Amino acid sequence: MPKITLNNVTVSDAYMALLADRGIDYWFANAGTDFSPVIETLAKAQVLETKTPTPVTCPHENTAMHMAIGYFLVTGRMQAVMVHVNVGTANGMNGLLNAARGNVPILFTAGRTPINEGGLVGHRSLDIHWTQEMFDQAGMLRGTAKWDYELRNGQQLETVVDRALSVAMSEPMGPVYLSLPREVLSATMSEFTYDSPTRQNAAAPPYPNGNAVDEVVALLAGAENPLIITNSAGRNPEVWQALSDFAERYAIPVVQYRNRYMSIPSNHPMNLGYDLKPLLEVADVILAIDVAVPWLPATDKVREDAKVIHMGADPLHSYVPVRGHPCDIGLTCASHAGLRVLNEAMAEHESAAKGRIEKRRAALAKRWQELRDGWRKRLEKVMSETPLHPAWVTHCIDEIKGDDTIVIKESPLMPQFINFSRPGTMLNAGAASGLGHGLGCALGAKLAARDRLVIGTHGDGSYMFGNPIASHYVGVEQKLPVLSVIFNNQRWQAVRRAAVGLNPDGYAAKSKRQPVTFLDSVTKYEKAVEVADGYGEKVTDPAEMLPALERCLKAVTVEKRQAVLNVICSAP
Ligand SMILES: Cc1ncc(C[n+]2csc(CCOP(=O)(O)OP(=O)(O)O)c2C)c(N)n1
């Protein structure tokens, strides 16, 4: 097997060379005193022109983690992040939770405070080297990361790094954690030899069980009102075509319920919208693809006799302690592979089910049209409202974007009013709803696709969670001109809605200003981007929405500056 040998290197030098060899393009970093050996490695690599991942300075860990997620969502490639010991790990946890629940493979690494009080190179030299030590640094994330370990020495470097990468990239994908003590990284090796390419590859994606497939297609072929529910299926761009073909051929409606990606085109004849209830109530066979929560058991009606099939790399979503949704059949597979298998297997029943399929197709076509007529009327009704209605803001974003534009969602963006015709063009990095994911995700997406327009959409609360100054800093340093639209309803509406929902006749419901839900002391967010030489504007008049977007677009595409459009919105 081909091997590469490095002579007279530190473990840190070898580590960085190995990451580059394994296809890690960037290294998103928020540094501390634990980074000293790696900073030496990177400085040496600049002089000697050896290969390392390109470092990206991220002034907050939230930015680093979500840039890694955004970059992965566009490229499908493994990512690496390094943060400062336990405190950086704690700050990165929000992103780690989003990565874990969103099946994003990240090598999340942190320095480990030096273990020795003297003697070894890299030993403790500051007071914090005692106060940052923990009995078990990885303990705080052991319920979240897929795998964790602390590097003990340079001899095990290749095994440990490759183990981490292959575990993270195997389905169901997820982040892994490696802590890197300063003495271990500082140690020198007269020789370091490694396989190139690696011999520890990620496992091939799982294929569905044949007997279970037979049962599923028999159920679907016999169904009067089958229903497909998706939520995160579109994370894998290969699902797009596979699902479009399958749903269309057998006339099975798709509802994208609280979807974080698009799994079929907006205008696909089987795209029956985003409101689950009407089709769920009548469904006799439900196929939930990559959906942890296909409905809310306490409020949504499901037929007693409905058969429920869950499909995905982990169809039981085993990371959730309590989840009682029925599972008549669980199909463990990569969803695109599963859909292709179902498409072929169902052919056996196609002619027998023809009459039912065509009758359903005609009924769904009518429903499809009615839905869109309703959406159009709703838009016409609200388009002139002040403060601006989120439907109008969404529609205007649709007007200026292209087919290839990547839209990041961390906002009340309404999918009914925006058209996505290509896979991977709507991304939501917040699988665990750890807010502050949008700004970083947009930067990561732009880094991965510099020639494409990236539009971030954020709530005002979410914008602040995203550490805007840190994010705009990276935007200017890395030359990533992203357009950010803030749906500024001057509150945490989701929090307010939940409080009113819990006590509909309570004091909070009657209050005009519920405590801990309003954010109206600052409204000039457009100024924040100016610290990074960006272009900022505020919109209060619905007639100004499109012209303002056009000006922001010019700033981003022609002047290559970041832009922030602060839109004063309602919270319907
Ligand atoms: C890190 C984190 N902290 C707190 C929350 C709780 N939370 C959920 S939604 C929400 C409000 C978000 O406000 P905004 O982005 O303005 O959107 P809006 O709800 O107003 O549409 C909050 C605080 C969270 N999900 N994540």
Coordinates of C-alpha atoms and ligand atoms in Angstrom, one line a residue:
M1 CA 0.0 0.0 0.0
P2 CA 1.3 3.5 -0.7
K3 CA 2.9 5.1 2.3
I4 CA 4.2 8.6 3.2
T5 CA 7.0 9.2 5.7
L6 CA 7.7 12.4 7.5
N7 CA 11.0 12.9 9.3
N8 CA 11.7 15.0 12.5
V9 CA 8.2 16.3 13.0
T10 CA 6.1 17.1 16.0
V11 CA 2.9 15.2 16.6
S12 CA 1.1 18.4 15.7
D13 CA 3.0 18.6 12.3
A14 CA 2.0 15.0 11.6
Y15 CA -1.6 15.6 12.7
M16 CA -2.1 18.5 10.3
A17 CA -0.4 16.7 7.4
L18 CA -2.7 13.7 8.1
L19 CA -5.8 15.9 8.1
A20 CA -4.8 17.4 4.8
D21 CA -4.2 14.0 3.3
R22 CA -7.6 12.8 4.5
G23 CA -9.3 15.6 2.5
I24 CA -10.0 18.2 5.2
D25 CA -10.1 21.5 3.3
Y26 CA -10.5 24.0 6.2
W27 CA -9.8 24.0 9.9
F28 CA -12.3 26.2 11.7
A29 CA -10.5 27.4 14.8
N30 CA -11.0 29.5 18.0
A31 CA -7.6 29.4 19.7
G32 CA -6.0 29.4 23.2
T33 CA -2.8 28.6 24.9
D34 CA -3.4 24.9 24.1
F35 CA -2.9 25.8 20.4
S36 CA 0.8 26.7 20.7
P37 CA 2.2 23.5 19.0
V38 CA -0.4 23.8 16.2
I39 CA 0.3 27.5 15.6
E40 CA 4.0 26.5 15.3
T41 CA 3.0 23.8 12.8
L42 CA 1.0 26.2 10.7
A43 CA 3.6 28.9 10.7
K44 CA 6.2 26.3 9.7
A45 CA 4.0 25.0 6.9
Q46 CA 3.7 28.5 5.5
V47 CA 7.5 28.8 5.2
L48 CA 8.2 25.2 4.1
E49 CA 5.0 25.2 1.9
T50 CA 3.8 21.8 3.2
K51 CA 0.2 20.9 3.0
T52 CA -2.3 21.5 5.9
P53 CA -6.0 22.3 6.0
T54 CA -6.5 26.1 5.5
P55 CA -7.1 27.7 9.0
V56 CA -10.1 30.0 9.4
T57 CA -10.0 32.2 12.4
C58 CA -13.4 32.2 14.1
P59 CA -13.9 34.7 16.9
H60 CA -16.6 32.6 18.4
E61 CA -17.1 28.8 18.6
N62 CA -20.7 29.1 17.5
T63 CA -19.4 30.6 14.2
A64 CA -16.8 27.9 13.8
M65 CA -19.2 25.0 14.4
H66 CA -21.9 26.3 12.1
M67 CA -19.4 27.3 9.3
A68 CA -18.4 23.6 9.4
I69 CA -22.0 22.5 9.2
G70 CA -22.7 24.9 6.3
Y71 CA -19.6 23.8 4.4
F72 CA -20.6 20.1 4.9
L73 CA -24.2 20.7 3.7
V74 CA -22.9 22.1 0.4
T75 CA -20.1 19.7 -0.2
G76 CA -20.9 16.5 1.7
R77 CA -17.3 16.5 2.9
M78 CA -16.0 15.8 6.4
Q79 CA -15.2 18.9 8.5
A80 CA -12.8 19.8 11.3
V81 CA -13.0 22.4 14.1
M82 CA -10.6 23.1 17.0
V83 CA -11.5 25.0 20.1
H84 CA -9.8 25.9 23.4
V85 CA -9.9 23.2 26.0
N86 CA -13.0 22.8 28.2
V87 CA -14.3 26.4 27.9
G88 CA -14.2 26.3 24.0
T89 CA -15.8 22.9 24.1
A90 CA -18.6 24.4 26.2
N91 CA -19.1 27.3 23.8
G92 CA -19.1 24.8 20.9
M93 CA -21.7 22.6 22.4
N94 CA -24.7 24.4 20.8
G95 CA -23.2 23.7 17.4
L96 CA -22.3 20.2 18.4
L97 CA -25.9 19.5 19.4
N98 CA -27.1 20.8 16.0
A99 CA -24.5 18.7 14.2
A100 CA -25.4 15.6 16.1
R101 CA -29.2 15.9 15.6
G102 CA -28.6 16.9 12.0
N103 CA -26.2 14.0 11.2
V104 CA -23.3 16.2 10.2
P105 CA -19.8 14.7 10.4
I106 CA -17.4 17.0 12.2
L107 CA -14.1 16.2 13.8
F108 CA -14.7 18.5 16.8
T109 CA -11.3 18.8 18.6
A110 CA -10.2 20.8 21.6
G111 CA -6.8 21.2 23.3
R112 CA -6.4 19.6 26.6
T113 CA -4.8 21.6 29.3
P114 CA -1.2 20.4 29.9
I115 CA -1.1 17.4 32.2
N116 CA 2.4 17.9 33.6
E117 CA 3.5 20.6 36.0
G118 CA 7.0 20.5 34.5
G119 CA 9.5 18.3 32.8
L120 CA 7.9 17.6 29.4
V121 CA 7.8 20.0 26.5
G122 CA 4.5 21.8 26.5
H123 CA 4.1 21.5 30.4
R124 CA 2.0 23.9 32.4
S125 CA 3.2 27.5 32.3
L126 CA 0.1 29.5 33.3
D127 CA -2.4 29.5 36.1
I128 CA -5.2 28.5 33.8
H129 CA -3.5 25.3 33.1
W130 CA -4.6 24.2 36.5
T131 CA -8.1 25.8 36.6
Q132 CA -9.1 24.5 33.2
E133 CA -8.3 20.9 34.0
M134 CA -11.2 18.6 34.3
F135 CA -11.5 15.0 35.4
D136 CA -13.3 14.1 32.2
Q137 CA -13.3 16.9 29.6
A138 CA -15.3 14.9 27.1
G139 CA -17.9 14.0 29.8
M140 CA -19.9 17.1 28.9
L141 CA -20.6 15.9 25.4
R142 CA -20.6 12.1 25.8
G143 CA -24.4 12.0 25.3
T144 CA -24.0 14.0 22.0
A145 CA -20.9 13.0 20.1
K146 CA -20.9 9.7 18.3
W147 CA -17.4 8.8 19.6
D148 CA -14.8 10.5 21.7
Y149 CA -11.2 9.9 22.7
E150 CA -8.1 11.7 23.9
L151 CA -4.9 11.4 21.9
R152 CA -2.3 9.7 24.1
N153 CA 0.8 9.7 21.8
G154 CA 2.1 10.2 18.3
Q155 CA 2.3 6.4 17.7
Q156 CA -1.4 6.0 17.7
L157 CA -2.1 9.2 15.7
E158 CA -3.1 7.6 12.3
T159 CA -5.2 5.0 13.9
V160 CA -7.1 7.5 16.1
V161 CA -7.6 10.1 13.4
D162 CA -8.8 7.6 10.9
R163 CA -11.0 5.9 13.4
A164 CA -12.6 9.3 14.2
L165 CA -13.2 10.2 10.5
S166 CA -14.5 6.9 9.4
V167 CA -17.0 6.6 12.4
A168 CA -18.2 10.2 11.7
M169 CA -18.7 9.6 8.0
S170 CA -20.6 6.3 8.3
E171 CA -24.4 6.3 8.5
P172 CA -26.0 7.6 10.6
M173 CA -23.3 10.3 10.3
G174 CA -22.5 12.5 13.2
P175 CA -19.8 14.5 15.0
V176 CA -16.9 13.0 16.9
Y177 CA -14.7 14.5 19.6
L178 CA -10.9 14.3 20.1
S179 CA -9.0 16.1 22.8
L180 CA -5.4 16.9 22.1
P181 CA -3.1 17.5 25.1
R182 CA -0.4 20.1 24.6
E183 CA 2.5 17.8 25.6
V184 CA 1.3 15.1 23.1
L185 CA 1.1 17.6 20.3
S186 CA 4.5 19.1 21.2
A187 CA 6.3 15.7 21.2
T188 CA 8.7 15.1 18.4
M189 CA 9.0 12.0 16.2
S190 CA 12.0 11.1 14.2
E191 CA 9.8 9.4 11.7
F192 CA 6.0 9.2 11.1
T193 CA 4.8 6.9 8.4
Y194 CA 1.1 6.7 7.3
D195 CA -1.0 5.1 4.6
S196 CA -2.1 7.4 1.8
P197 CA -4.9 6.9 1.0
T198 CA -6.3 5.7 4.3
R199 CA -7.1 2.0 4.9
Q200 CA -9.9 2.9 7.4
N201 CA -12.8 4.0 5.1
A202 CA -16.3 4.9 6.1
A203 CA -18.8 2.1 5.8
A204 CA -21.0 2.0 2.6
P205 CA -24.5 3.4 3.1
P206 CA -27.0 0.8 4.4
Y207 CA -29.5 -0.9 2.0
P208 CA -33.0 -1.8 3.1
N209 CA -34.0 -5.4 4.1
G210 CA -35.7 -7.2 1.2
N211 CA -38.5 -8.8 3.2
A212 CA -39.3 -5.5 4.8
V213 CA -39.3 -3.8 1.3
D214 CA -41.9 -6.4 0.1
E215 CA -44.1 -5.6 3.0
V216 CA -43.8 -1.9 2.5
V217 CA -44.7 -1.9 -1.2
A218 CA -47.6 -4.2 -0.6
L219 CA -48.9 -1.7 2.0
L220 CA -48.3 1.3 -0.2
A221 CA -49.8 -0.4 -3.3
G222 CA -53.0 -1.3 -1.4
A223 CA -53.4 2.1 0.2
E224 CA -56.2 4.5 -0.7
N225 CA -54.5 7.6 0.9
P226 CA -50.8 7.0 1.3
L227 CA -48.7 9.9 2.6
I228 CA -45.0 10.6 2.6
I229 CA -43.8 12.9 5.4
T230 CA -40.3 14.4 5.1
N231 CA -38.3 16.8 7.3
S232 CA -34.6 16.5 6.9
A233 CA -34.5 14.0 4.0
G234 CA -33.2 16.7 1.6
R235 CA -30.0 17.0 3.5
N236 CA -28.9 14.3 1.2
P237 CA -29.2 15.8 -2.3
E238 CA -29.6 12.4 -3.9
V239 CA -33.0 12.1 -2.2
W240 CA -34.4 14.9 -4.4
Q241 CA -34.6 12.9 -7.6
A242 CA -35.3 9.5 -6.0
L243 CA -38.2 10.9 -4.1
S244 CA -39.5 13.0 -7.0
D245 CA -39.6 9.9 -9.2
F246 CA -41.2 7.6 -6.7
A247 CA -43.9 10.0 -5.5
E248 CA -44.8 11.0 -9.0
R249 CA -44.9 7.5 -10.4
Y250 CA -47.3 6.1 -7.8
A251 CA -49.1 9.4 -7.0
I252 CA -48.1 9.6 -3.4
P253 CA -48.4 13.1 -1.9
V254 CA -45.4 14.5 0.0
V255 CA -45.8 16.9 2.9
Q256 CA -42.6 18.6 4.1
Y257 CA -43.4 19.0 7.8
R258 CA -41.3 21.7 9.6
N259 CA -38.7 20.9 6.9
R260 CA -35.1 21.9 7.3
Y261 CA -34.3 21.2 3.6
M262 CA -36.4 20.7 0.5
S263 CA -36.7 17.1 -0.5
I264 CA -38.7 17.7 -3.7
P265 CA -39.1 20.8 -5.9
S266 CA -41.6 23.4 -4.8
N267 CA -43.6 22.9 -7.9
H268 CA -43.5 19.1 -8.1
P269 CA -47.0 17.7 -8.7
M270 CA -46.7 15.7 -5.5
N271 CA -45.5 18.6 -3.3
L272 CA -48.7 19.0 -1.3
G273 CA -47.3 21.7 0.9
Y274 CA -46.1 22.1 4.5
D275 CA -49.4 21.7 6.5
L276 CA -49.5 18.2 7.8
K277 CA -53.0 17.9 9.3
P278 CA -55.4 17.6 6.3
L279 CA -53.5 14.7 4.7
L280 CA -52.4 13.1 7.9
E281 CA -56.0 12.8 9.2
V282 CA -57.1 10.6 6.2
A283 CA -53.8 8.7 5.6
D284 CA -54.0 4.9 5.7
V285 CA -50.3 4.3 5.1
I286 CA -47.7 6.8 6.2
L287 CA -44.1 6.7 5.0
A288 CA -42.0 9.0 7.2
I289 CA -38.6 9.6 5.6
D290 CA -35.8 10.9 7.9
V291 CA -38.3 12.4 10.3
A292 CA -37.7 12.3 14.0
V293 CA -41.2 13.8 14.8
P294 CA -43.7 13.0 12.0
W295 CA -46.5 14.5 14.0
L296 CA -47.4 15.7 17.5
P297 CA -49.1 12.8 19.3
A298 CA -51.0 15.1 21.7
T299 CA -52.6 17.3 19.1
D300 CA -52.5 15.7 15.6
K301 CA -55.1 13.1 14.5
V302 CA -53.9 9.9 13.0
R303 CA -56.2 7.1 12.0
E304 CA -56.1 4.1 14.4
D305 CA -55.7 1.7 11.5
A306 CA -53.0 3.7 9.7
K307 CA -49.8 1.7 9.0
V308 CA -46.7 3.6 9.8
I309 CA -43.3 3.1 8.1
H310 CA -40.2 4.9 9.1
M311 CA -37.2 5.0 6.8
G312 CA -33.7 6.3 7.4
A313 CA -30.3 5.4 8.6
D314 CA -31.7 5.2 12.1
P315 CA -35.5 4.8 11.6
L316 CA -36.2 4.6 15.3
H317 CA -34.2 7.8 16.0
S318 CA -32.6 5.9 18.9
Y319 CA -30.8 8.9 20.3
V320 CA -34.2 10.2 21.6
P321 CA -35.1 8.7 25.0
V322 CA -38.9 9.0 24.7
R323 CA -40.5 8.6 21.3
G324 CA -43.8 6.6 21.1
H325 CA -44.7 7.1 17.4
P326 CA -45.9 3.7 16.1
C327 CA -43.5 1.9 13.8
D328 CA -45.1 -0.9 11.9
I329 CA -42.1 -1.3 9.7
G330 CA -38.7 0.4 10.1
L331 CA -36.5 0.4 7.0
T332 CA -32.9 1.0 7.9
C333 CA -31.2 2.5 4.9
A334 CA -29.8 5.6 3.3
S335 CA -33.0 7.2 2.2
H336 CA -32.1 7.8 -1.5
A337 CA -31.1 4.1 -1.7
G338 CA -34.3 3.0 0.0
L339 CA -36.5 5.1 -2.3
R340 CA -34.8 3.7 -5.4
V341 CA -35.4 0.2 -4.1
L342 CA -39.1 1.0 -3.3
N343 CA -39.6 2.5 -6.7
E344 CA -38.5 -0.7 -8.4
A345 CA -40.2 -3.1 -6.0
M346 CA -43.5 -1.4 -6.3
A347 CA -43.5 -1.9 -10.1
E348 CA -44.8 -5.5 -9.4
H349 CA -48.0 -4.0 -8.0
E350 CA -48.3 -1.1 -10.5
S351 CA -50.8 -2.5 -13.0
A352 CA -53.1 -4.0 -10.3
A353 CA -53.1 -0.6 -8.5
K354 CA -53.3 1.5 -11.7
G355 CA -57.0 2.5 -11.2
R356 CA -56.4 3.6 -7.6
I357 CA -53.2 5.5 -8.5
E358 CA -54.8 7.4 -11.4
K359 CA -57.9 8.3 -9.3
R360 CA -55.6 9.6 -6.6
R361 CA -53.5 11.5 -9.1
A362 CA -56.5 13.4 -10.4
A363 CA -57.7 14.3 -6.8
L364 CA -54.2 15.4 -5.8
A365 CA -53.9 17.6 -8.9
K366 CA -57.0 19.5 -7.8
R367 CA -55.8 19.8 -4.3
W368 CA -52.4 21.0 -5.5
Q369 CA -54.0 23.8 -7.5
E370 CA -56.3 24.8 -4.6
L371 CA -53.4 25.0 -2.3
R372 CA -51.5 27.3 -4.6
D373 CA -54.6 29.5 -5.3
G374 CA -55.0 29.8 -1.5
W375 CA -51.3 30.8 -1.1
R376 CA -51.6 33.4 -3.9
K377 CA -54.7 35.0 -2.3
R378 CA -53.0 35.1 1.1
L379 CA -50.0 36.8 -0.4
E380 CA -52.2 39.4 -2.1
K381 CA -54.0 40.1 1.1
V382 CA -50.9 40.8 3.2
M383 CA -48.5 42.2 0.7
S384 CA -49.2 45.8 1.6
E385 CA -49.3 45.3 5.4
T386 CA -47.1 47.4 7.7
P387 CA -45.2 46.1 9.6
L388 CA -44.2 43.8 6.8
H389 CA -45.8 40.3 6.7
P390 CA -43.2 37.4 6.6
A391 CA -45.1 36.1 3.5
W392 CA -44.3 39.3 1.6
V393 CA -40.7 39.3 2.8
T394 CA -40.3 35.7 1.7
H395 CA -41.9 36.4 -1.7
C396 CA -39.5 39.3 -2.3
I397 CA -36.5 37.1 -1.5
D398 CA -37.9 34.7 -4.1
E399 CA -38.1 37.6 -6.6
I400 CA -34.4 38.4 -6.4
K401 CA -32.9 34.9 -6.0
G402 CA -31.8 32.6 -8.8
D403 CA -32.3 28.8 -9.1
D404 CA -28.8 28.3 -7.8
T405 CA -29.0 30.6 -4.8
I406 CA -28.6 29.0 -1.4
V407 CA -31.1 30.2 1.2
I408 CA -30.3 29.7 4.8
K409 CA -33.3 29.4 7.1
E410 CA -33.2 30.5 10.7
S411 CA -36.3 32.7 10.4
P412 CA -40.0 32.7 9.9
L413 CA -39.3 32.3 6.1
M414 CA -42.5 30.8 4.6
P415 CA -41.7 28.0 2.2
Q416 CA -45.1 28.4 0.4
F417 CA -43.9 31.8 -0.9
I418 CA -40.5 30.8 -2.3
N419 CA -39.6 28.5 -5.1
F420 CA -36.8 25.9 -4.9
S421 CA -36.2 24.0 -8.1
R422 CA -32.8 22.5 -7.2
P423 CA -31.6 20.3 -4.4
G424 CA -29.5 21.7 -1.6
T425 CA -30.8 25.3 -2.1
M426 CA -32.5 25.6 1.3
L427 CA -30.5 24.8 4.4
N428 CA -31.3 24.9 8.1
A429 CA -28.4 23.9 10.3
G430 CA -30.5 23.9 13.5
A431 CA -31.5 20.3 13.9
A432 CA -31.4 20.6 17.7
S433 CA -32.8 24.2 17.4
G434 CA -29.7 25.5 19.0
L435 CA -30.1 29.1 17.9
G436 CA -27.4 31.1 16.3
H437 CA -26.8 28.6 13.5
G438 CA -27.8 30.7 10.5
L439 CA -25.0 33.3 10.2
G440 CA -22.2 30.7 10.5
C441 CA -24.0 28.3 8.2
A442 CA -24.3 31.0 5.5
L443 CA -20.6 31.7 5.8
G444 CA -19.7 28.0 5.5
A445 CA -22.0 27.6 2.5
K446 CA -20.5 30.6 0.8
L447 CA -16.9 29.3 1.5
A448 CA -17.9 26.1 -0.2
A449 CA -19.6 27.8 -3.1
R450 CA -18.0 31.2 -3.7
D451 CA -19.6 31.6 -7.1
R452 CA -23.2 31.3 -5.8
L453 CA -25.4 33.8 -4.1
V454 CA -26.0 32.9 -0.4
I455 CA -28.9 34.6 1.4
G456 CA -29.2 34.1 5.1
T457 CA -32.6 34.6 6.7
H458 CA -32.7 35.2 10.5
G459 CA -35.1 36.2 13.2
D460 CA -33.9 39.2 15.2
G461 CA -33.3 36.9 18.2
S462 CA -31.5 34.4 16.0
Y463 CA -29.3 37.1 14.5
M464 CA -28.1 38.0 18.0
F465 CA -27.6 34.4 19.0
G466 CA -25.3 34.1 15.9
N467 CA -22.7 36.4 17.4
P468 CA -23.1 38.9 14.5
I469 CA -19.9 40.8 15.1
A470 CA -17.8 37.5 15.1
S471 CA -19.7 36.3 12.0
H472 CA -19.3 39.6 10.1
Y473 CA -15.7 39.6 11.0
V474 CA -15.2 36.2 9.3
G475 CA -17.2 37.4 6.4
V476 CA -14.8 40.3 5.7
E477 CA -11.6 38.4 6.6
Q478 CA -12.4 35.4 4.3
K479 CA -14.1 37.6 1.6
L480 CA -17.5 35.9 1.9
P481 CA -20.1 38.5 0.9
V482 CA -23.3 37.0 2.2
L483 CA -26.7 38.8 2.2
S484 CA -28.5 38.5 5.6
V485 CA -32.2 39.3 5.9
I486 CA -33.4 39.9 9.4
F487 CA -37.1 39.2 10.0
N488 CA -37.2 41.7 12.8
N489 CA -40.4 41.2 14.8
Q490 CA -38.7 42.7 17.9
R491 CA -39.4 39.7 20.0
W492 CA -38.9 36.0 20.6
Q493 CA -42.2 35.2 19.1
A494 CA -41.7 31.4 19.4
V495 CA -41.3 31.9 23.2
R496 CA -44.3 34.2 23.4
R497 CA -46.4 31.8 21.4
A498 CA -45.5 28.9 23.7
A499 CA -46.3 30.9 26.8
V500 CA -49.7 31.9 25.5
G501 CA -50.4 28.3 24.2
L502 CA -49.7 26.9 27.7
N503 CA -52.1 29.3 29.4
P504 CA -54.5 30.6 26.7
D505 CA -56.6 32.4 29.3
G506 CA -53.7 33.3 31.6
Y507 CA -52.1 36.6 32.4
A508 CA -49.4 36.2 29.7
A509 CA -52.1 35.7 27.0
K510 CA -53.8 39.0 28.1
S511 CA -50.6 40.9 28.5
K512 CA -49.6 43.3 25.8
R513 CA -46.0 42.8 26.7
Q514 CA -45.2 39.4 28.0
P515 CA -42.0 39.4 30.2
V516 CA -38.8 37.9 28.7
T517 CA -40.2 37.8 25.2
F518 CA -39.7 41.3 23.8
L519 CA -36.5 42.5 22.1
D520 CA -37.4 46.1 21.1
S521 CA -34.8 48.2 22.8
V522 CA -32.5 48.0 19.8
T523 CA -33.8 48.0 16.2
K524 CA -30.8 49.2 14.2
Y525 CA -29.2 45.9 13.4
E526 CA -28.3 47.2 10.0
K527 CA -25.5 49.1 11.8
A528 CA -23.8 46.0 13.1
V529 CA -22.4 45.0 9.7
E530 CA -20.9 48.4 9.2
V531 CA -18.1 47.4 11.7
A532 CA -17.0 45.0 9.0
D533 CA -17.4 47.5 6.1
G534 CA -20.7 45.9 5.1
Y535 CA -23.8 47.5 3.7
G536 CA -26.8 47.8 6.0
E537 CA -30.4 49.0 5.5
K538 CA -33.6 49.0 7.3
V539 CA -37.1 48.5 5.7
T540 CA -40.3 49.6 7.3
D541 CA -42.4 50.1 4.1
P542 CA -43.6 47.0 2.2
A543 CA -43.2 48.9 -1.1
E544 CA -39.5 49.4 -0.3
M545 CA -38.8 45.7 0.3
L546 CA -37.8 44.8 -3.3
P547 CA -35.8 48.0 -4.0
A548 CA -33.9 47.5 -0.8
L549 CA -33.2 43.9 -1.6
E550 CA -31.9 45.0 -5.0
R551 CA -29.5 47.5 -3.4
C552 CA -28.3 44.8 -1.0
L553 CA -27.8 42.4 -3.9
K554 CA -25.7 45.0 -5.7
A555 CA -23.6 45.4 -2.5
V556 CA -23.0 41.7 -2.3
T557 CA -22.6 40.8 -6.0
V558 CA -20.9 43.9 -7.4
E559 CA -19.2 45.5 -4.5
K560 CA -18.5 42.1 -2.8
R561 CA -19.5 43.4 0.6
Q562 CA -21.6 41.7 3.2
A563 CA -25.1 43.1 3.5
V564 CA -27.7 43.1 6.2
L565 CA -31.3 44.0 5.5
N566 CA -33.2 44.7 8.7
V567 CA -36.9 44.2 8.0
I568 CA -39.4 45.4 10.5
C569 CA -41.9 42.5 10.4
S570 CA -45.1 41.4 12.0
A571 CA -45.4 38.2 14.1
P572 CA -48.6 36.6 12.8
Ligands
LIG1 C1 -29.4 28.5 22.1 C2 -30.9 28.7 22.3 N1 -31.4 29.4 23.3 C3 -32.7 29.6 23.4 C4 -33.6 29.0 22.6 C5 -35.1 29.2 22.8 N2 -35.8 29.8 21.7 C6 -36.5 29.1 20.8 S1 -37.2 30.1 19.6 C7 -36.6 31.5 20.4 C8 -36.9 32.8 19.8 C9 -36.2 33.1 18.6 O1 -36.4 34.5 18.2 P1 -36.3 35.0 16.8 O2 -35.1 34.5 16.1 O3 -36.5 36.5 16.8 O4 -37.6 34.3 16.0 P2 -39.1 34.5 16.3 O5 -39.4 33.4 17.3 O6 -39.4 35.9 16.8 O7 -39.8 34.2 15.0 C10 -35.8 31.2 21.5 C11 -35.2 32.2 22.4 C12 -33.1 28.2 21.6 N3 -33.8 27.5 20.8 N4 -31.7 28.1 21.4

